[in-house]
Coordinates of C-alpha atoms in Angstrom, one line a residue:
M925 CA 230.8 147.1 166.3
D926 CA 228.5 149.8 165.0
K927 CA 230.5 152.6 163.5
K928 CA 227.5 154.9 163.0
K929 CA 228.3 158.6 163.7
L930 CA 225.7 160.1 166.0
S931 CA 224.3 163.5 166.6
I932 CA 224.6 164.0 170.3
L933 CA 223.0 166.7 172.5
I934 CA 224.7 167.2 175.8
L935 CA 223.0 169.0 178.7
N936 CA 224.9 170.3 181.7
Y937 CA 224.5 173.5 183.7
E938 CA 228.2 173.0 184.8
F939 CA 230.6 173.2 181.8
P940 CA 234.1 174.8 181.7
P941 CA 235.0 177.3 182.9
L942 CA 232.1 176.9 185.3
G943 CA 231.8 174.4 188.1
G944 CA 233.8 171.8 190.0
G945 CA 234.7 168.2 189.3
A946 CA 231.8 167.3 187.1
S947 CA 232.5 170.2 184.8
P948 CA 235.9 169.0 183.4
V949 CA 234.5 165.4 183.2
S950 CA 231.7 166.5 181.0
Y951 CA 234.1 168.5 178.8
E952 CA 236.5 165.6 178.3
I953 CA 233.6 163.3 177.4
A954 CA 232.2 165.8 174.9
K955 CA 235.7 166.2 173.4
G956 CA 236.1 162.5 173.2
Y957 CA 232.8 162.1 171.3
A958 CA 233.9 164.7 168.8
K959 CA 237.2 162.9 168.3
L960 CA 235.2 159.8 167.4
G961 CA 233.5 161.8 164.6
H962 CA 230.2 162.3 166.4
K963 CA 228.4 165.7 166.1
V964 CA 228.4 167.2 169.6
D965 CA 226.2 170.1 170.8
V966 CA 226.3 171.3 174.4
V967 CA 223.6 173.5 176.0
T968 CA 224.9 175.0 179.2
M969 CA 224.8 178.1 181.4
H970 CA 225.9 181.5 180.3
Y971 CA 228.2 183.5 182.6
K972 CA 229.5 187.0 182.3
G973 CA 232.2 187.5 179.7
L974 CA 231.6 184.2 178.0
P975 CA 230.3 184.0 174.4
L976 CA 226.7 182.8 173.8
F977 CA 228.1 180.4 171.2
E978 CA 231.5 179.0 170.5
K979 CA 233.1 176.0 168.8
K980 CA 235.9 174.5 170.7
E981 CA 237.8 171.2 170.0
G982 CA 234.9 170.0 167.8
I983 CA 232.2 170.9 170.3
N984 CA 229.4 173.3 169.6
I985 CA 228.8 175.1 172.9
H986 CA 225.5 177.0 173.3
R987 CA 225.2 179.1 176.5
V988 CA 221.7 180.2 177.6
P989 CA 221.0 183.3 179.7
C990 CA 220.9 182.5 183.5
M991 CA 221.1 184.0 186.9
R992 CA 224.4 182.5 187.9
S993 CA 226.6 184.8 190.0
K994 CA 229.7 182.8 190.6
K995 CA 231.9 180.4 188.7
E996 CA 232.5 178.0 191.5
I997 CA 229.0 177.5 192.9
C998 CA 225.5 177.3 191.5
H999 CA 222.5 177.7 193.8
P1000 CA 219.2 175.8 193.3
W1001 CA 217.4 178.9 192.1
E1002 CA 220.2 179.6 189.6
Q1003 CA 219.8 176.0 188.4
L1004 CA 216.1 176.6 187.9
S1005 CA 216.9 179.6 185.7
Y1006 CA 219.0 177.3 183.5
I1007 CA 216.1 174.8 183.2
I1008 CA 213.7 177.5 182.1
S1009 CA 216.1 179.2 179.8
A1010 CA 217.4 175.9 178.2
K1011 CA 213.8 174.8 177.6
K1012 CA 213.0 178.0 175.8
F1013 CA 216.2 177.7 173.7
L1014 CA 215.6 174.0 172.8
R1015 CA 212.0 174.6 171.7
N1016 CA 213.4 176.8 168.9
H1017 CA 216.7 175.0 168.4
L1018 CA 215.0 171.6 167.7
K1019 CA 213.0 173.1 164.9
T1020 CA 216.1 172.9 162.7
N1021 CA 218.4 170.4 164.6
H1022 CA 218.0 166.7 165.0
Y1023 CA 219.7 164.5 167.6
D1024 CA 220.0 160.7 168.0
I1025 CA 220.7 160.7 171.7
N1026 CA 220.9 163.1 174.6
H1027 CA 223.7 162.7 177.2
T1028 CA 222.6 164.6 180.3
H1029 CA 224.8 165.3 183.4
F1030 CA 223.1 165.3 186.8
I1031 CA 219.8 163.5 187.5
I1032 CA 218.6 166.7 189.1
P1033 CA 218.3 169.4 187.9
T1034 CA 219.3 168.6 184.3
G1035 CA 217.5 165.3 184.1
V1036 CA 214.2 167.3 184.2
L1037 CA 215.1 168.7 180.8
A1038 CA 216.1 165.2 179.5
L1039 CA 212.7 163.7 180.6
W1040 CA 210.8 166.6 179.0
L1041 CA 212.7 166.1 175.7
K1042 CA 212.0 162.4 175.7
K1043 CA 208.2 163.0 176.2
K1044 CA 207.9 165.9 173.8
Y1045 CA 210.4 165.0 171.1
N1046 CA 210.9 161.3 171.7
L1047 CA 214.6 161.9 172.3
P1048 CA 216.2 159.0 174.3
Y1049 CA 218.7 160.0 177.0
I1050 CA 221.4 158.6 179.2
I1051 CA 222.3 160.3 182.5
T1052 CA 225.7 160.6 184.2
S1053 CA 225.2 161.1 188.0
H1054 CA 227.9 163.0 189.8
G1055 CA 226.9 162.8 193.5
S1056 CA 225.1 166.0 194.5
D1057 CA 222.2 164.9 192.3
V1058 CA 221.5 161.8 194.5
L1059 CA 218.9 162.0 197.2
G1060 CA 220.5 162.4 200.6
Y1061 CA 224.1 162.6 199.3
N1062 CA 224.7 166.2 200.2
N1063 CA 222.7 167.3 203.3
K1064 CA 225.1 170.1 204.2
R1065 CA 224.0 172.6 201.5
A1066 CA 220.6 173.9 200.3
F1067 CA 220.1 170.5 198.6
K1068 CA 218.7 169.0 201.8
Y1069 CA 215.6 171.3 201.4
I1070 CA 215.2 170.4 197.7
Y1071 CA 215.5 166.6 198.0
P1072 CA 212.0 166.0 199.5
L1073 CA 210.4 168.2 196.8
V1074 CA 211.9 166.4 193.8
S1075 CA 211.9 162.7 195.0
N1076 CA 209.2 161.5 192.6
R1077 CA 210.5 163.4 189.6
W1078 CA 214.0 162.1 190.5
K1079 CA 212.9 158.5 190.4
N1080 CA 211.0 159.1 187.1
V1081 CA 214.1 160.6 185.4
I1082 CA 216.0 157.4 186.4
K1083 CA 213.3 155.1 185.3
E1084 CA 212.9 156.7 181.8
A1085 CA 216.6 156.9 181.1
K1086 CA 218.1 154.5 178.6
I1087 CA 220.8 154.0 181.2
V1088 CA 222.1 155.9 184.3
V1089 CA 225.9 155.9 184.6
T1090 CA 227.5 156.3 188.0
P1091 CA 231.3 156.9 188.3
S1092 CA 231.6 154.7 191.4
E1093 CA 230.1 151.5 192.9
F1094 CA 229.6 153.7 196.0
L1095 CA 227.2 156.1 194.2
L1096 CA 225.3 153.3 192.5
K1097 CA 224.6 151.8 195.9
K1098 CA 223.4 155.2 197.1
I1099 CA 220.9 155.5 194.2
K1100 CA 219.6 152.0 194.7
E1101 CA 218.8 152.8 198.3
H1102 CA 216.0 155.0 196.9
T1103 CA 214.8 153.2 193.8
S1104 CA 214.9 149.7 192.4
E1105 CA 213.8 150.8 188.9
G1106 CA 216.2 151.8 186.1
K1107 CA 219.2 150.5 184.2
F1108 CA 222.6 151.3 185.4
A1109 CA 226.3 151.1 184.5
V1110 CA 229.4 152.0 186.4
I1111 CA 231.9 154.0 184.3
P1112 CA 234.6 155.8 186.4
N1113 CA 235.5 159.4 185.8
G1114 CA 238.6 159.8 183.7
I1115 CA 241.4 162.3 182.9
D1116 CA 243.7 163.0 180.1
K1117 CA 246.9 161.6 181.8
A1118 CA 249.1 163.4 179.3
K1119 CA 248.0 166.7 180.8
F1120 CA 249.1 165.9 184.4
K1121 CA 252.7 164.7 184.7
P1122 CA 255.2 164.6 187.5
L1123 CA 257.8 167.4 187.5
K1124 CA 260.7 168.0 189.8
K1125 CA 259.1 167.5 193.2
E1126 CA 259.4 170.3 195.8
N1127 CA 258.4 170.5 199.4
K1128 CA 254.8 171.4 198.6
I1129 CA 251.5 170.1 200.1
L1130 CA 248.7 170.7 197.6
V1131 CA 245.0 171.0 198.4
V1132 CA 242.5 171.5 195.5
A1133 CA 238.8 171.9 196.4
R1134 CA 235.8 174.1 196.2
L1135 CA 235.9 175.9 199.6
F1136 CA 232.8 174.5 201.3
E1137 CA 232.7 173.2 204.9
N1138 CA 232.2 169.6 203.6
K1139 CA 235.5 169.7 201.7
G1140 CA 237.3 169.4 205.1
V1141 CA 240.0 172.0 204.4
Q1142 CA 239.6 173.2 208.0
D1143 CA 240.4 169.7 209.2
I1144 CA 243.7 169.9 207.3
L1145 CA 244.5 173.2 209.0
D1146 CA 243.6 171.8 212.4
A1147 CA 245.8 168.7 211.7
L1148 CA 248.7 171.1 211.0
N1149 CA 248.1 173.0 214.2
D1150 CA 250.8 171.2 216.0
E1151 CA 254.1 172.8 217.1
E1152 CA 256.2 169.8 216.0
I1153 CA 254.7 169.6 212.5
K1154 CA 255.0 173.4 212.1
E1155 CA 258.7 173.2 213.1
T1156 CA 259.3 170.4 210.6
L1157 CA 257.6 172.3 207.8
R1158 CA 259.5 175.4 208.5
K1159 CA 262.9 173.6 208.7
G1160 CA 262.2 172.0 205.3
N1161 CA 260.8 175.2 203.7
W1162 CA 257.5 173.4 203.1
Q1163 CA 254.5 175.3 201.8
V1164 CA 250.8 174.3 201.9
Q1165 CA 249.1 175.4 198.7
I1166 CA 245.3 175.7 198.8
V1167 CA 243.7 176.1 195.4
G1168 CA 240.0 176.9 195.1
D1169 CA 237.3 179.4 196.1
G1170 CA 233.9 179.4 197.7
P1171 CA 231.9 180.7 200.6
Y1172 CA 234.1 179.1 203.3
R1173 CA 237.3 180.9 202.2
Q1174 CA 237.2 183.7 204.7
F1175 CA 236.6 181.2 207.5
L1176 CA 239.6 179.2 206.3
E1177 CA 241.8 182.3 206.1
N1178 CA 240.8 183.2 209.6
K1179 CA 241.6 179.7 210.9
T1180 CA 245.0 179.8 209.2
K1181 CA 245.8 182.9 211.3
Q1182 CA 244.4 181.4 214.5
N1183 CA 246.5 178.3 214.0
G1184 CA 249.7 180.2 213.4
L1185 CA 250.1 179.0 209.9
T1186 CA 250.1 182.2 207.8
D1187 CA 253.8 181.8 206.9
L1188 CA 253.2 178.2 205.8
V1189 CA 249.8 178.4 203.9
K1190 CA 249.1 180.2 200.7
F1191 CA 245.6 180.6 199.2
Y1192 CA 245.6 180.7 195.4
G1193 CA 241.9 181.2 194.8
W1194 CA 240.3 179.8 191.6
I1195 CA 242.7 178.5 189.0
D1196 CA 241.6 177.0 185.6
N1197 CA 241.9 173.2 185.7
K1198 CA 243.4 173.2 182.2
S1199 CA 246.0 176.0 182.8
N1200 CA 249.7 175.5 182.9
K1201 CA 249.7 177.0 186.4
M1202 CA 247.4 174.2 187.7
K1203 CA 249.5 171.5 186.0
S1204 CA 252.7 173.0 187.5
L1205 CA 251.2 173.0 191.0
Y1206 CA 250.2 169.3 190.7
G1207 CA 253.5 168.4 189.0
H1208 CA 255.8 169.9 191.7
A1209 CA 253.7 168.9 194.8
K1210 CA 255.1 166.1 196.9
I1211 CA 251.9 165.6 198.9
F1212 CA 248.3 165.9 197.9
I1213 CA 245.5 165.9 200.6
S1214 CA 241.8 165.5 200.1
A1215 CA 239.8 165.7 203.4
S1216 CA 236.3 165.7 202.0
W1217 CA 233.5 164.5 204.2
F1218 CA 231.8 162.7 201.3
E1219 CA 233.1 162.1 197.7
N1220 CA 231.9 160.3 194.7
M1221 CA 234.7 159.9 192.2
S1222 CA 237.2 162.6 192.8
I1223 CA 238.8 164.2 189.7
V1224 CA 241.4 166.0 191.8
L1225 CA 242.6 162.6 193.2
L1226 CA 243.0 161.3 189.7
E1227 CA 245.0 164.3 188.7
A1228 CA 247.2 164.0 191.8
L1229 CA 247.8 160.3 191.1
A1230 CA 248.8 161.1 187.5
S1231 CA 251.2 163.7 188.8
E1232 CA 252.7 161.1 191.2
C1233 CA 252.0 163.0 194.4
N1234 CA 252.0 161.2 197.7
I1235 CA 248.2 161.0 198.3
I1236 CA 246.4 161.3 201.6
A1237 CA 242.6 161.1 201.4
S1238 CA 239.6 160.6 203.6
N1239 CA 238.2 157.1 203.6
V1240 CA 234.8 158.0 202.1
G1241 CA 232.7 157.3 199.1
G1242 CA 234.6 156.5 195.9
N1243 CA 238.0 157.4 197.3
P1244 CA 239.0 153.8 198.2
E1245 CA 238.2 152.9 194.6
I1246 CA 241.0 155.3 193.5
V1247 CA 243.4 155.1 196.4
L1248 CA 244.1 151.4 196.6
N1249 CA 246.9 151.8 199.2
K1250 CA 244.8 151.8 202.4
E1251 CA 247.7 153.4 204.4
S1252 CA 247.0 156.6 202.5
L1253 CA 243.4 156.8 203.8
F1254 CA 242.2 158.3 207.1
E1255 CA 238.8 158.4 208.8
V1256 CA 236.9 161.6 208.0
L1257 CA 237.1 164.3 210.7
N1258 CA 239.9 162.4 212.5
T1259 CA 242.5 165.2 212.6
K1260 CA 244.9 163.2 214.8
E1261 CA 245.0 160.4 212.3
L1262 CA 245.4 162.9 209.4
R1263 CA 248.3 164.5 211.3
G1264 CA 250.0 161.2 211.5
K1265 CA 249.5 160.5 207.8
I1266 CA 251.0 164.0 207.0
V1267 CA 254.1 163.3 209.2
N1268 CA 254.6 159.9 207.6
S1269 CA 254.3 161.3 204.1
I1270 CA 256.7 164.2 204.8
N1271 CA 259.3 161.6 206.0
K1272 CA 258.8 159.2 203.1
N1273 CA 260.5 159.3 199.7
K1274 CA 258.3 159.5 196.6
L1275 CA 256.0 156.5 196.4
K1276 CA 256.1 154.5 193.2
R1277 CA 252.5 154.3 192.1
K1278 CA 251.4 153.4 188.6
F1279 CA 248.4 155.3 187.2
N1280 CA 245.5 152.9 186.6
Q1281 CA 244.7 152.9 182.9
Q1282 CA 241.1 152.3 183.9
F1283 CA 240.9 156.1 184.6
D1284 CA 242.4 157.1 181.2
I1285 CA 239.9 159.3 179.5
K1286 CA 240.4 157.4 176.2
N1287 CA 239.2 154.2 177.8
I1288 CA 236.3 156.0 179.4
I1289 CA 235.1 157.4 176.1
K1290 CA 235.1 153.9 174.6
E1291 CA 232.8 152.7 177.3
Y1292 CA 230.5 155.7 176.9
D1293 CA 230.4 155.2 173.1
L1294 CA 229.1 151.6 173.6
V1295 CA 226.5 152.8 176.1
L1296 CA 225.2 155.5 173.6
K1297 CA 224.6 152.9 170.9

């Protein structure tokens, strides 16, 4: 195998501590490249309080000025500010820096930069798609207004890529519904299993999500709006822990009051994925619920699986590729079925589930390293 050390440019507008699931994924991949001895430079968004440049775990992180206003969400016009700012930065940066390959995260918006770099500087690129960058995948946010405007450019970004990586067979199928051109590979998202371990389990139900309507947290609250379940939870001193932030938080807090769940539900807000607090919440939780209306390859499910939580997840997207026990899946928006799964999980002992080594980040990095070369 070729042992050549590469100089890798990584582009992503979402990079820790910003963003959701794709953010820690891109960080772990960058860190993995650095551990293999590659030179790794990341160009990402700046956000208040963060340094414009820092070196972390072998990664050179460059942050360019942008309009971003919140950690947990990035609007299309804020993404555009990143494209403009990153282009300006790279014009100057590439005068003194050479790269062998560009690894870009998201077909849109970041793929626009990758395509520009290939045409202007002859820099080949691979793309990792994460879901929201696939046409028609997320029609519940402002993306639905953007998709028709970027369709041709989106297809061209895919066509010109050395390879487009999707984390799930589900997402690859979605892309191929819109274009037959391009080269593809499926490499699942991965986590550092050593960071998420089971601790002494407590009567905790954990939900980790960015608080948008499509994450279905309101469906969980409605499933819990049953006097028998509430009595069971209170007798067992159970607590429902909701971690995350977003524009739907106030609605969810109001629904918690309306459903008579204020003594059972606690909102934690945003918690750093790498923090000891987050690992503790995963480690102690007996049950983990994901009620997303659509999902690509959920990092939070992988973290919950590594933490040996009893998992309940909506039967959408890439979830069945992670949760192999079909009894743990429910049909999206079916709060009655979800309620039944919760009751069954409360009454069950801890399920013995072995973490699939396919999702170990070390194995993921090996697959990416082969793709780069």
